[in-house]
Amino acid sequence: MIRGSCCCGAVRFELTAPPTMMGTCHCSRCRKLGASTFVFVRREDFRWLEGRDSVVRYAPEPPFTYARCFCRACGTALGEIESEHDSFPVAANCLDDDPVVRNRFHEFVADKPAWYEICDAAKQFPGHPVRASES
Ligand SMILES: [Zn+2]
Ligand SMILES: [Zn+2]
């Protein structure tokens, strides 16, 4: 079981299986929303434990596809844990246990701020990676 929670503990969930993958996005949107490294979780592996009513959702404007969720009390970036997708990104920063998967790629590297240095060997894409390589 891989547990996840927000900083204040109001929001708690668990994953019954390891995420399918991990990726890091360097676009300005992810940076400002406070979550750049995500794990992708299948809906059937995600279970709410507490605090679903503490989650606020920031809806995406096109061309963005994923909504962003936050704890309304502490502001922890949670990814898209309130999602209508079958597989959705959960912010790696709110996981309490090792998700087993490791970062597989960096996307939107062209938008990366100069102060951030990539320190792993994961594949880098200047923009969005080809969809096929994600699944
Ligand atoms: Zn919280
Ligand atoms: Zn991004």
Short mmCIF file of N, CA, C and O and ligand atoms in Angstrom, two decimals:
data_model
loop_
_atom_site.label_atom_id
_atom_site.label_comp_id
_atom_site.label_asym_id
_atom_site.label_seq_id
_atom_site.Cartn_x
_atom_site.Cartn_y
_atom_site.Cartn_z
N MET A 1 0.84 -1.20 0.00
CA MET A 1 0.00 0.00 0.00
C MET A 1 0.88 1.25 0.00
O MET A 1 1.82 1.35 0.76
N ILE A 2 0.56 2.18 -0.86
CA ILE A 2 1.32 3.43 -0.94
C ILE A 2 0.39 4.55 -0.48
O ILE A 2 -0.63 4.81 -1.11
N ARG A 3 0.76 5.17 0.65
CA ARG A 3 -0.11 6.20 1.20
C ARG A 3 0.28 7.59 0.71
O ARG A 3 1.45 7.84 0.38
N GLY A 4 -0.71 8.47 0.70
CA GLY A 4 -0.46 9.85 0.33
C GLY A 4 -1.29 10.76 1.21
O GLY A 4 -2.34 10.36 1.73
N SER A 5 -0.82 11.99 1.42
CA SER A 5 -1.55 12.93 2.26
C SER A 5 -1.09 14.35 1.98
O SER A 5 -0.04 14.56 1.38
N CYS A 6 -1.88 15.32 2.44
CA CYS A 6 -1.47 16.72 2.33
C CYS A 6 -0.66 17.08 3.56
O CYS A 6 -0.53 16.29 4.50
N CYS A 7 -0.13 18.28 3.58
CA CYS A 7 0.74 18.71 4.68
C CYS A 7 0.03 18.74 6.03
O CYS A 7 0.58 18.32 7.04
N CYS A 8 -1.23 19.18 6.06
CA CYS A 8 -1.94 19.29 7.34
C CYS A 8 -2.61 17.98 7.75
O CYS A 8 -3.09 17.84 8.87
N GLY A 9 -2.68 17.01 6.84
CA GLY A 9 -3.24 15.71 7.17
C GLY A 9 -4.73 15.57 6.96
O GLY A 9 -5.30 14.51 7.19
N ALA A 10 -5.40 16.64 6.51
CA ALA A 10 -6.85 16.57 6.28
C ALA A 10 -7.17 15.62 5.13
O ALA A 10 -8.15 14.89 5.16
N VAL A 11 -6.32 15.64 4.09
CA VAL A 11 -6.54 14.80 2.92
C VAL A 11 -5.64 13.57 3.02
O VAL A 11 -4.42 13.69 3.18
N ARG A 12 -6.27 12.39 2.96
CA ARG A 12 -5.49 11.15 2.99
C ARG A 12 -6.06 10.16 1.99
O ARG A 12 -7.27 10.00 1.88
N PHE A 13 -5.16 9.49 1.28
CA PHE A 13 -5.60 8.49 0.30
C PHE A 13 -4.56 7.39 0.24
O PHE A 13 -3.49 7.49 0.84
N GLU A 14 -4.87 6.33 -0.48
CA GLU A 14 -3.87 5.29 -0.67
C GLU A 14 -3.99 4.68 -2.05
O GLU A 14 -5.04 4.74 -2.69
N LEU A 15 -2.87 4.13 -2.50
CA LEU A 15 -2.81 3.44 -3.78
C LEU A 15 -2.64 1.96 -3.48
O LEU A 15 -1.75 1.58 -2.71
N THR A 16 -3.48 1.14 -4.06
CA THR A 16 -3.43 -0.29 -3.78
C THR A 16 -2.40 -1.00 -4.66
O THR A 16 -2.10 -2.16 -4.44
N ALA A 17 -1.87 -0.28 -5.65
CA ALA A 17 -0.83 -0.84 -6.52
C ALA A 17 0.11 0.30 -6.91
O ALA A 17 -0.30 1.47 -6.87
N PRO A 18 1.35 -0.01 -7.25
CA PRO A 18 2.27 1.07 -7.65
C PRO A 18 1.73 1.81 -8.88
O PRO A 18 1.03 1.22 -9.70
N PRO A 19 2.06 3.10 -8.98
CA PRO A 19 1.63 3.88 -10.14
C PRO A 19 2.24 3.28 -11.41
O PRO A 19 3.21 2.52 -11.35
N THR A 20 1.67 3.63 -12.56
CA THR A 20 2.19 3.08 -13.81
C THR A 20 3.50 3.74 -14.21
O THR A 20 4.33 3.12 -14.86
N MET A 21 3.69 4.99 -13.85
CA MET A 21 4.96 5.65 -14.17
C MET A 21 5.09 6.99 -13.45
O MET A 21 4.14 7.47 -12.83
N MET A 22 6.30 7.55 -13.55
CA MET A 22 6.57 8.86 -12.97
C MET A 22 7.18 9.75 -14.06
O MET A 22 7.96 9.27 -14.88
N GLY A 23 6.80 11.01 -14.05
CA GLY A 23 7.35 11.95 -15.02
C GLY A 23 7.45 13.33 -14.39
O GLY A 23 6.77 13.62 -13.41
N THR A 24 8.32 14.16 -14.95
CA THR A 24 8.50 15.50 -14.42
C THR A 24 8.27 16.53 -15.52
O THR A 24 8.81 16.41 -16.61
N CYS A 25 7.45 17.52 -15.22
CA CYS A 25 7.12 18.56 -16.18
C CYS A 25 7.75 19.88 -15.73
O CYS A 25 7.64 20.26 -14.57
N HIS A 26 8.40 20.55 -16.67
CA HIS A 26 9.10 21.79 -16.35
C HIS A 26 8.38 23.02 -16.88
O HIS A 26 8.97 24.10 -16.96
N CYS A 27 7.10 22.88 -17.26
CA CYS A 27 6.37 24.04 -17.78
C CYS A 27 6.08 25.02 -16.64
O CYS A 27 6.09 24.65 -15.46
N SER A 28 5.78 26.26 -17.01
CA SER A 28 5.59 27.29 -15.99
C SER A 28 4.33 27.01 -15.16
O SER A 28 4.24 27.35 -13.99
N ARG A 29 3.36 26.35 -15.78
CA ARG A 29 2.11 26.05 -15.07
C ARG A 29 2.38 25.09 -13.90
O ARG A 29 1.96 25.34 -12.77
N CYS A 30 3.07 24.00 -14.19
CA CYS A 30 3.39 23.04 -13.13
C CYS A 30 4.24 23.68 -12.05
O CYS A 30 4.07 23.44 -10.86
N ARG A 31 5.18 24.50 -12.49
CA ARG A 31 6.07 25.15 -11.53
C ARG A 31 5.27 26.05 -10.59
O ARG A 31 5.43 26.01 -9.37
N LYS A 32 4.39 26.86 -11.15
CA LYS A 32 3.62 27.79 -10.31
C LYS A 32 2.59 27.09 -9.44
O LYS A 32 2.24 27.58 -8.36
N LEU A 33 2.10 25.95 -9.92
CA LEU A 33 1.10 25.22 -9.14
C LEU A 33 1.75 24.34 -8.09
O LEU A 33 1.06 23.67 -7.32
N GLY A 34 3.05 24.34 -8.06
CA GLY A 34 3.76 23.67 -6.98
C GLY A 34 3.83 22.16 -7.08
O GLY A 34 3.98 21.48 -6.07
N ALA A 35 3.72 21.62 -8.30
CA ALA A 35 3.89 20.17 -8.46
C ALA A 35 4.42 19.91 -9.85
O ALA A 35 3.73 20.19 -10.83
N SER A 36 5.62 19.42 -9.95
CA SER A 36 6.23 19.16 -11.25
C SER A 36 6.46 17.68 -11.50
O SER A 36 6.50 17.23 -12.63
N THR A 37 6.66 16.91 -10.43
CA THR A 37 6.87 15.48 -10.60
C THR A 37 5.59 14.75 -10.20
O THR A 37 5.06 14.95 -9.12
N PHE A 38 5.13 13.92 -11.14
CA PHE A 38 3.85 13.23 -10.99
C PHE A 38 4.03 11.73 -11.10
O PHE A 38 4.94 11.26 -11.74
N VAL A 39 3.12 11.02 -10.47
CA VAL A 39 2.99 9.60 -10.77
C VAL A 39 1.62 9.44 -11.42
O VAL A 39 0.68 10.16 -11.08
N PHE A 40 1.53 8.52 -12.36
CA PHE A 40 0.24 8.26 -13.00
C PHE A 40 -0.41 7.05 -12.35
O PHE A 40 0.20 5.99 -12.23
N VAL A 41 -1.66 7.25 -11.92
CA VAL A 41 -2.37 6.26 -11.12
C VAL A 41 -3.62 5.80 -11.85
O VAL A 41 -4.33 6.62 -12.44
N ARG A 42 -3.86 4.52 -11.83
CA ARG A 42 -5.11 3.99 -12.40
C ARG A 42 -6.23 4.19 -11.39
O ARG A 42 -6.04 3.99 -10.18
N ARG A 43 -7.39 4.58 -11.93
CA ARG A 43 -8.54 4.85 -11.06
C ARG A 43 -8.82 3.69 -10.10
O ARG A 43 -9.09 3.89 -8.92
N GLU A 44 -8.73 2.45 -10.59
CA GLU A 44 -9.06 1.30 -9.73
C GLU A 44 -8.04 1.08 -8.61
O GLU A 44 -8.31 0.34 -7.67
N ASP A 45 -6.88 1.73 -8.70
CA ASP A 45 -5.86 1.58 -7.67
C ASP A 45 -5.91 2.71 -6.63
O ASP A 45 -5.14 2.72 -5.67
N PHE A 46 -6.80 3.69 -6.84
CA PHE A 46 -6.86 4.86 -5.96
C PHE A 46 -8.01 4.75 -4.98
O PHE A 46 -9.14 4.45 -5.36
N ARG A 47 -7.72 4.96 -3.71
CA ARG A 47 -8.77 4.86 -2.68
C ARG A 47 -8.71 6.06 -1.73
O ARG A 47 -7.66 6.35 -1.15
N TRP A 48 -9.83 6.74 -1.58
CA TRP A 48 -9.91 7.86 -0.62
C TRP A 48 -9.96 7.31 0.80
O TRP A 48 -10.70 6.37 1.08
N LEU A 49 -9.22 7.92 1.72
CA LEU A 49 -9.31 7.55 3.13
C LEU A 49 -10.02 8.65 3.91
O LEU A 49 -10.84 8.39 4.76
N GLU A 50 -9.67 9.89 3.59
CA GLU A 50 -10.20 11.02 4.36
C GLU A 50 -10.06 12.33 3.58
O GLU A 50 -9.14 12.47 2.78
N GLY A 51 -10.96 13.25 3.85
CA GLY A 51 -10.78 14.63 3.41
C GLY A 51 -11.11 14.94 1.96
O GLY A 51 -10.68 15.96 1.44
N ARG A 52 -11.92 14.09 1.33
CA ARG A 52 -12.26 14.39 -0.05
C ARG A 52 -12.96 15.75 -0.16
O ARG A 52 -12.81 16.46 -1.14
N ASP A 53 -13.73 16.10 0.87
CA ASP A 53 -14.44 17.40 0.86
C ASP A 53 -13.51 18.57 1.17
O ASP A 53 -13.91 19.72 1.11
N SER A 54 -12.25 18.29 1.50
CA SER A 54 -11.27 19.36 1.72
C SER A 54 -10.52 19.71 0.43
O SER A 54 -9.68 20.61 0.42
N VAL A 55 -10.83 19.00 -0.64
CA VAL A 55 -10.10 19.20 -1.89
C VAL A 55 -10.77 20.26 -2.75
O VAL A 55 -11.98 20.21 -2.99
N VAL A 56 -10.00 21.23 -3.18
CA VAL A 56 -10.49 22.21 -4.14
C VAL A 56 -9.83 21.93 -5.49
O VAL A 56 -8.71 21.42 -5.55
N ARG A 57 -10.55 22.26 -6.56
CA ARG A 57 -10.13 21.87 -7.90
C ARG A 57 -9.99 23.12 -8.76
O ARG A 57 -10.90 23.93 -8.84
N TYR A 58 -8.84 23.23 -9.41
CA TYR A 58 -8.60 24.32 -10.36
C TYR A 58 -8.73 23.73 -11.76
O TYR A 58 -7.90 22.93 -12.17
N ALA A 59 -9.79 24.08 -12.46
CA ALA A 59 -10.08 23.48 -13.76
C ALA A 59 -9.11 23.98 -14.82
O ALA A 59 -8.68 25.14 -14.77
N PRO A 60 -8.76 23.13 -15.79
CA PRO A 60 -7.82 23.55 -16.84
C PRO A 60 -8.51 24.35 -17.93
O PRO A 60 -9.64 24.04 -18.31
N GLU A 61 -7.85 25.38 -18.44
CA GLU A 61 -8.34 26.05 -19.63
C GLU A 61 -7.56 25.44 -20.79
O GLU A 61 -6.40 25.13 -20.65
N PRO A 62 -8.22 25.25 -21.96
CA PRO A 62 -7.52 24.69 -23.11
C PRO A 62 -6.27 25.53 -23.42
O PRO A 62 -6.34 26.76 -23.22
N PRO A 63 -5.15 24.96 -23.87
CA PRO A 63 -5.00 23.56 -24.30
C PRO A 63 -4.68 22.58 -23.17
O PRO A 63 -4.40 21.41 -23.43
N PHE A 64 -4.72 23.01 -21.93
CA PHE A 64 -4.36 22.11 -20.84
C PHE A 64 -5.47 21.11 -20.56
O PHE A 64 -6.64 21.43 -20.71
N THR A 65 -5.08 19.90 -20.16
CA THR A 65 -6.08 18.86 -20.00
C THR A 65 -6.32 18.48 -18.55
O THR A 65 -7.42 18.07 -18.19
N TYR A 66 -5.31 18.64 -17.72
CA TYR A 66 -5.47 18.15 -16.36
C TYR A 66 -5.85 19.26 -15.39
O TYR A 66 -5.26 20.33 -15.39
N ALA A 67 -6.83 18.95 -14.54
CA ALA A 67 -7.19 19.87 -13.47
C ALA A 67 -6.14 19.75 -12.36
O ALA A 67 -5.36 18.80 -12.34
N ARG A 68 -6.11 20.70 -11.46
CA ARG A 68 -5.19 20.64 -10.33
C ARG A 68 -6.00 20.69 -9.06
O ARG A 68 -6.91 21.51 -8.92
N CYS A 69 -5.64 19.84 -8.12
CA CYS A 69 -6.35 19.80 -6.85
C CYS A 69 -5.42 20.19 -5.72
O CYS A 69 -4.22 19.92 -5.76
N PHE A 70 -6.02 20.83 -4.72
CA PHE A 70 -5.27 21.32 -3.56
C PHE A 70 -6.06 21.07 -2.30
O PHE A 70 -7.29 21.00 -2.34
N CYS A 71 -5.37 20.97 -1.17
CA CYS A 71 -6.07 20.94 0.11
C CYS A 71 -6.51 22.36 0.42
O CYS A 71 -5.71 23.29 0.35
N ARG A 72 -7.77 22.53 0.77
CA ARG A 72 -8.27 23.89 1.00
C ARG A 72 -7.70 24.51 2.28
O ARG A 72 -7.68 25.73 2.43
N ALA A 73 -7.21 23.68 3.18
CA ALA A 73 -6.64 24.22 4.42
C ALA A 73 -5.17 24.58 4.28
O ALA A 73 -4.75 25.66 4.67
N CYS A 74 -4.35 23.68 3.72
CA CYS A 74 -2.90 23.92 3.71
C CYS A 74 -2.34 24.20 2.32
O CYS A 74 -1.19 24.60 2.19
N GLY A 75 -3.13 24.00 1.27
CA GLY A 75 -2.68 24.34 -0.07
C GLY A 75 -1.78 23.33 -0.75
O GLY A 75 -1.28 23.59 -1.84
N THR A 76 -1.55 22.18 -0.11
CA THR A 76 -0.69 21.17 -0.74
C THR A 76 -1.19 20.82 -2.14
O THR A 76 -2.38 20.56 -2.33
N ALA A 77 -0.29 20.83 -3.10
CA ALA A 77 -0.61 20.43 -4.47
C ALA A 77 -0.75 18.92 -4.52
O ALA A 77 0.15 18.19 -4.10
N LEU A 78 -1.91 18.45 -5.00
CA LEU A 78 -2.21 17.02 -4.98
C LEU A 78 -2.23 16.39 -6.36
O LEU A 78 -2.39 15.18 -6.48
N GLY A 79 -2.10 17.20 -7.40
CA GLY A 79 -2.26 16.67 -8.75
C GLY A 79 -3.72 16.67 -9.14
O GLY A 79 -4.47 17.54 -8.70
N GLU A 80 -4.14 15.68 -9.91
CA GLU A 80 -5.54 15.66 -10.34
C GLU A 80 -6.28 14.51 -9.66
O GLU A 80 -6.85 13.64 -10.31
N ILE A 81 -6.29 14.50 -8.34
CA ILE A 81 -6.90 13.36 -7.66
C ILE A 81 -8.42 13.36 -7.73
O ILE A 81 -9.03 12.34 -7.48
N GLU A 82 -9.02 14.50 -8.06
CA GLU A 82 -10.46 14.51 -8.40
C GLU A 82 -10.50 14.53 -9.92
O GLU A 82 -10.42 15.58 -10.54
N SER A 83 -10.58 13.36 -10.53
CA SER A 83 -10.41 13.27 -11.98
C SER A 83 -11.50 12.44 -12.61
O SER A 83 -12.05 11.53 -11.99
N GLU A 84 -11.80 12.75 -13.88
CA GLU A 84 -12.75 11.90 -14.60
C GLU A 84 -12.00 10.96 -15.54
O GLU A 84 -12.61 10.15 -16.22
N HIS A 85 -10.65 11.05 -15.56
CA HIS A 85 -9.86 10.17 -16.41
C HIS A 85 -9.67 8.79 -15.75
O HIS A 85 -9.73 8.67 -14.54
N ASP A 86 -9.41 7.78 -16.58
CA ASP A 86 -9.17 6.43 -16.06
C ASP A 86 -7.78 6.32 -15.43
O ASP A 86 -7.53 5.48 -14.57
N SER A 87 -6.89 7.16 -15.90
CA SER A 87 -5.54 7.22 -15.36
C SER A 87 -5.24 8.70 -15.17
O SER A 87 -5.51 9.50 -16.07
N PHE A 88 -4.75 9.08 -14.02
CA PHE A 88 -4.58 10.51 -13.76
C PHE A 88 -3.31 10.78 -12.96
O PHE A 88 -2.81 9.90 -12.26
N PRO A 89 -2.78 12.00 -13.08
CA PRO A 89 -1.53 12.33 -12.38
C PRO A 89 -1.77 12.74 -10.92
O PRO A 89 -2.63 13.57 -10.63
N VAL A 90 -1.00 12.15 -10.05
CA VAL A 90 -1.01 12.52 -8.63
C VAL A 90 0.37 13.10 -8.34
O VAL A 90 1.39 12.57 -8.78
N ALA A 91 0.40 14.22 -7.63
CA ALA A 91 1.67 14.87 -7.35
C ALA A 91 2.54 13.98 -6.47
O ALA A 91 2.11 13.53 -5.40
N ALA A 92 3.76 13.70 -6.92
CA ALA A 92 4.66 12.81 -6.18
C ALA A 92 5.01 13.40 -4.81
O ALA A 92 5.26 12.65 -3.86
N ASN A 93 4.94 14.72 -4.67
CA ASN A 93 5.31 15.36 -3.41
C ASN A 93 4.37 15.02 -2.25
O ASN A 93 4.72 15.21 -1.10
N CYS A 94 3.17 14.54 -2.55
CA CYS A 94 2.25 14.24 -1.44
C CYS A 94 2.24 12.74 -1.08
O CYS A 94 1.45 12.34 -0.22
N LEU A 95 3.13 11.95 -1.68
CA LEU A 95 3.19 10.53 -1.32
C LEU A 95 4.03 10.35 -0.05
O LEU A 95 5.07 10.97 0.12
N ASP A 96 3.55 9.48 0.83
CA ASP A 96 4.28 9.22 2.08
C ASP A 96 5.16 7.97 1.98
O ASP A 96 6.09 7.80 2.76
N ASP A 97 4.83 7.10 1.05
CA ASP A 97 5.61 5.87 0.88
C ASP A 97 6.30 5.89 -0.48
O ASP A 97 5.90 6.64 -1.37
N ASP A 98 7.29 5.04 -0.62
CA ASP A 98 8.02 4.93 -1.89
C ASP A 98 7.07 4.41 -2.97
O ASP A 98 6.51 3.32 -2.84
N PRO A 99 6.87 5.16 -4.04
CA PRO A 99 5.94 4.71 -5.08
C PRO A 99 6.53 3.62 -5.99
O PRO A 99 5.87 3.21 -6.94
N VAL A 100 7.74 3.20 -5.72
CA VAL A 100 8.44 2.13 -6.46
C VAL A 100 8.93 2.62 -7.83
O VAL A 100 10.09 2.40 -8.18
N VAL A 101 8.08 3.30 -8.58
CA VAL A 101 8.51 3.80 -9.89
C VAL A 101 9.48 4.97 -9.71
O VAL A 101 9.48 5.65 -8.66
N ARG A 102 10.31 5.21 -10.70
CA ARG A 102 11.24 6.33 -10.70
C ARG A 102 11.00 7.19 -11.93
O ARG A 102 10.40 6.75 -12.89
N ASN A 103 11.50 8.41 -11.87
CA ASN A 103 11.24 9.36 -12.95
C ASN A 103 11.65 8.80 -14.31
O ASN A 103 12.78 8.37 -14.49
N ARG A 104 10.71 8.81 -15.26
CA ARG A 104 10.98 8.22 -16.56
C ARG A 104 11.32 9.27 -17.62
O ARG A 104 11.97 8.99 -18.60
N PHE A 105 10.82 10.50 -17.42
CA PHE A 105 11.09 11.53 -18.43
C PHE A 105 10.96 12.93 -17.84
O PHE A 105 10.36 13.12 -16.78
N HIS A 106 11.54 13.87 -18.57
CA HIS A 106 11.35 15.30 -18.28
C HIS A 106 10.67 15.89 -19.50
O HIS A 106 11.16 15.72 -20.62
N GLU A 107 9.57 16.60 -19.30
CA GLU A 107 8.91 17.24 -20.44
C GLU A 107 8.93 18.76 -20.26
O GLU A 107 9.16 19.27 -19.18
N PHE A 108 8.72 19.44 -21.39
CA PHE A 108 8.79 20.91 -21.43
C PHE A 108 10.10 21.44 -20.85
O PHE A 108 10.14 22.44 -20.13
N VAL A 109 11.19 20.72 -21.21
CA VAL A 109 12.52 21.12 -20.74
C VAL A 109 12.90 22.49 -21.30
O VAL A 109 13.63 23.26 -20.66
N ALA A 110 12.34 22.84 -22.47
CA ALA A 110 12.63 24.15 -23.07
C ALA A 110 12.12 25.29 -22.17
O ALA A 110 12.61 26.41 -22.25
N ASP A 111 11.14 25.00 -21.32
CA ASP A 111 10.56 26.02 -20.43
C ASP A 111 11.17 26.01 -19.03
O ASP A 111 10.78 26.77 -18.16
N LYS A 112 12.12 25.11 -18.82
CA LYS A 112 12.74 24.94 -17.50
C LYS A 112 13.45 26.22 -17.08
O LYS A 112 14.15 26.83 -17.87
N PRO A 113 13.27 26.62 -15.82
CA PRO A 113 14.00 27.81 -15.37
C PRO A 113 15.50 27.52 -15.24
O PRO A 113 15.89 26.39 -14.98
N ALA A 114 16.31 28.55 -15.43
CA ALA A 114 17.76 28.37 -15.44
C ALA A 114 18.29 27.85 -14.11
O ALA A 114 19.32 27.17 -14.06
N TRP A 115 17.58 28.15 -13.02
CA TRP A 115 18.09 27.74 -11.70
C TRP A 115 17.85 26.27 -11.39
O TRP A 115 18.36 25.74 -10.41
N TYR A 116 17.08 25.59 -12.24
CA TYR A 116 16.82 24.18 -11.96
C TYR A 116 17.69 23.30 -12.84
O TYR A 116 17.67 23.42 -14.07
N GLU A 117 18.45 22.43 -12.21
CA GLU A 117 19.33 21.54 -12.95
C GLU A 117 18.80 20.12 -12.90
O GLU A 117 18.49 19.61 -11.81
N ILE A 118 18.68 19.49 -14.05
CA ILE A 118 18.22 18.10 -14.10
C ILE A 118 19.37 17.18 -13.70
O ILE A 118 20.45 17.24 -14.27
N CYS A 119 19.12 16.37 -12.69
CA CYS A 119 20.20 15.56 -12.13
C CYS A 119 19.97 14.06 -12.27
O CYS A 119 20.61 13.27 -11.59
N ASP A 120 19.04 13.66 -13.12
CA ASP A 120 18.92 12.23 -13.36
C ASP A 120 19.09 11.96 -14.85
O ASP A 120 19.19 12.88 -15.65
N ALA A 121 19.12 10.68 -15.20
CA ALA A 121 19.41 10.31 -16.58
C ALA A 121 18.14 10.09 -17.40
O ALA A 121 18.20 9.59 -18.52
N ALA A 122 16.97 10.45 -16.84
CA ALA A 122 15.71 10.23 -17.55
C ALA A 122 15.68 11.01 -18.87
O ALA A 122 16.29 12.07 -18.98
N LYS A 123 14.97 10.47 -19.82
CA LYS A 123 14.84 11.07 -21.14
C LYS A 123 14.27 12.50 -21.05
O LYS A 123 13.38 12.76 -20.24
N GLN A 124 14.78 13.38 -21.91
CA GLN A 124 14.30 14.77 -21.89
C GLN A 124 13.61 15.12 -23.20
O GLN A 124 14.09 14.79 -24.27
N PHE A 125 12.48 15.83 -23.08
CA PHE A 125 11.74 16.29 -24.25
C PHE A 125 11.60 17.81 -24.15
O PHE A 125 11.27 18.33 -23.09
N PRO A 126 11.85 18.53 -25.25
CA PRO A 126 11.71 20.00 -25.21
C PRO A 126 10.28 20.43 -24.91
O PRO A 126 10.05 21.44 -24.27
N GLY A 127 9.29 19.66 -25.39
CA GLY A 127 7.88 19.97 -25.14
C GLY A 127 7.18 18.74 -24.60
O GLY A 127 7.74 18.02 -23.78
N HIS A 128 5.99 18.49 -25.09
CA HIS A 128 5.25 17.30 -24.67
C HIS A 128 5.83 16.07 -25.34
O HIS A 128 6.09 16.07 -26.53
N PRO A 129 6.06 14.97 -24.57
CA PRO A 129 6.57 13.76 -25.21
C PRO A 129 5.50 13.16 -26.13
O PRO A 129 4.33 13.44 -25.96
N VAL A 130 5.93 12.36 -27.05
CA VAL A 130 4.98 11.70 -27.94
C VAL A 130 4.03 10.88 -27.07
O VAL A 130 4.47 10.18 -26.16
N ARG A 131 2.75 11.00 -27.35
CA ARG A 131 1.73 10.31 -26.52
C ARG A 131 2.04 8.83 -26.35
O ARG A 131 1.84 8.26 -25.29
N ALA A 132 2.51 8.19 -27.41
CA ALA A 132 2.73 6.73 -27.40
C ALA A 132 3.75 6.32 -26.34
O ALA A 132 3.63 5.25 -25.73
N SER A 133 4.70 7.17 -26.06
CA SER A 133 5.74 6.81 -25.10
C SER A 133 5.24 6.91 -23.65
O SER A 133 5.93 6.55 -22.73
N GLU A 134 4.04 7.46 -23.47
CA GLU A 134 3.52 7.63 -22.11
C GLU A 134 2.83 6.39 -21.58
O GLU A 134 2.74 6.20 -20.38
N SER A 135 2.27 5.59 -22.48
CA SER A 135 1.44 4.49 -21.99
C SER A 135 2.24 3.23 -21.71
O SER A 135 3.44 3.22 -21.73
ZN ZN B 1 -4.06 19.93 4.08
ZN ZN B 2 3.56 21.12 -16.84
#
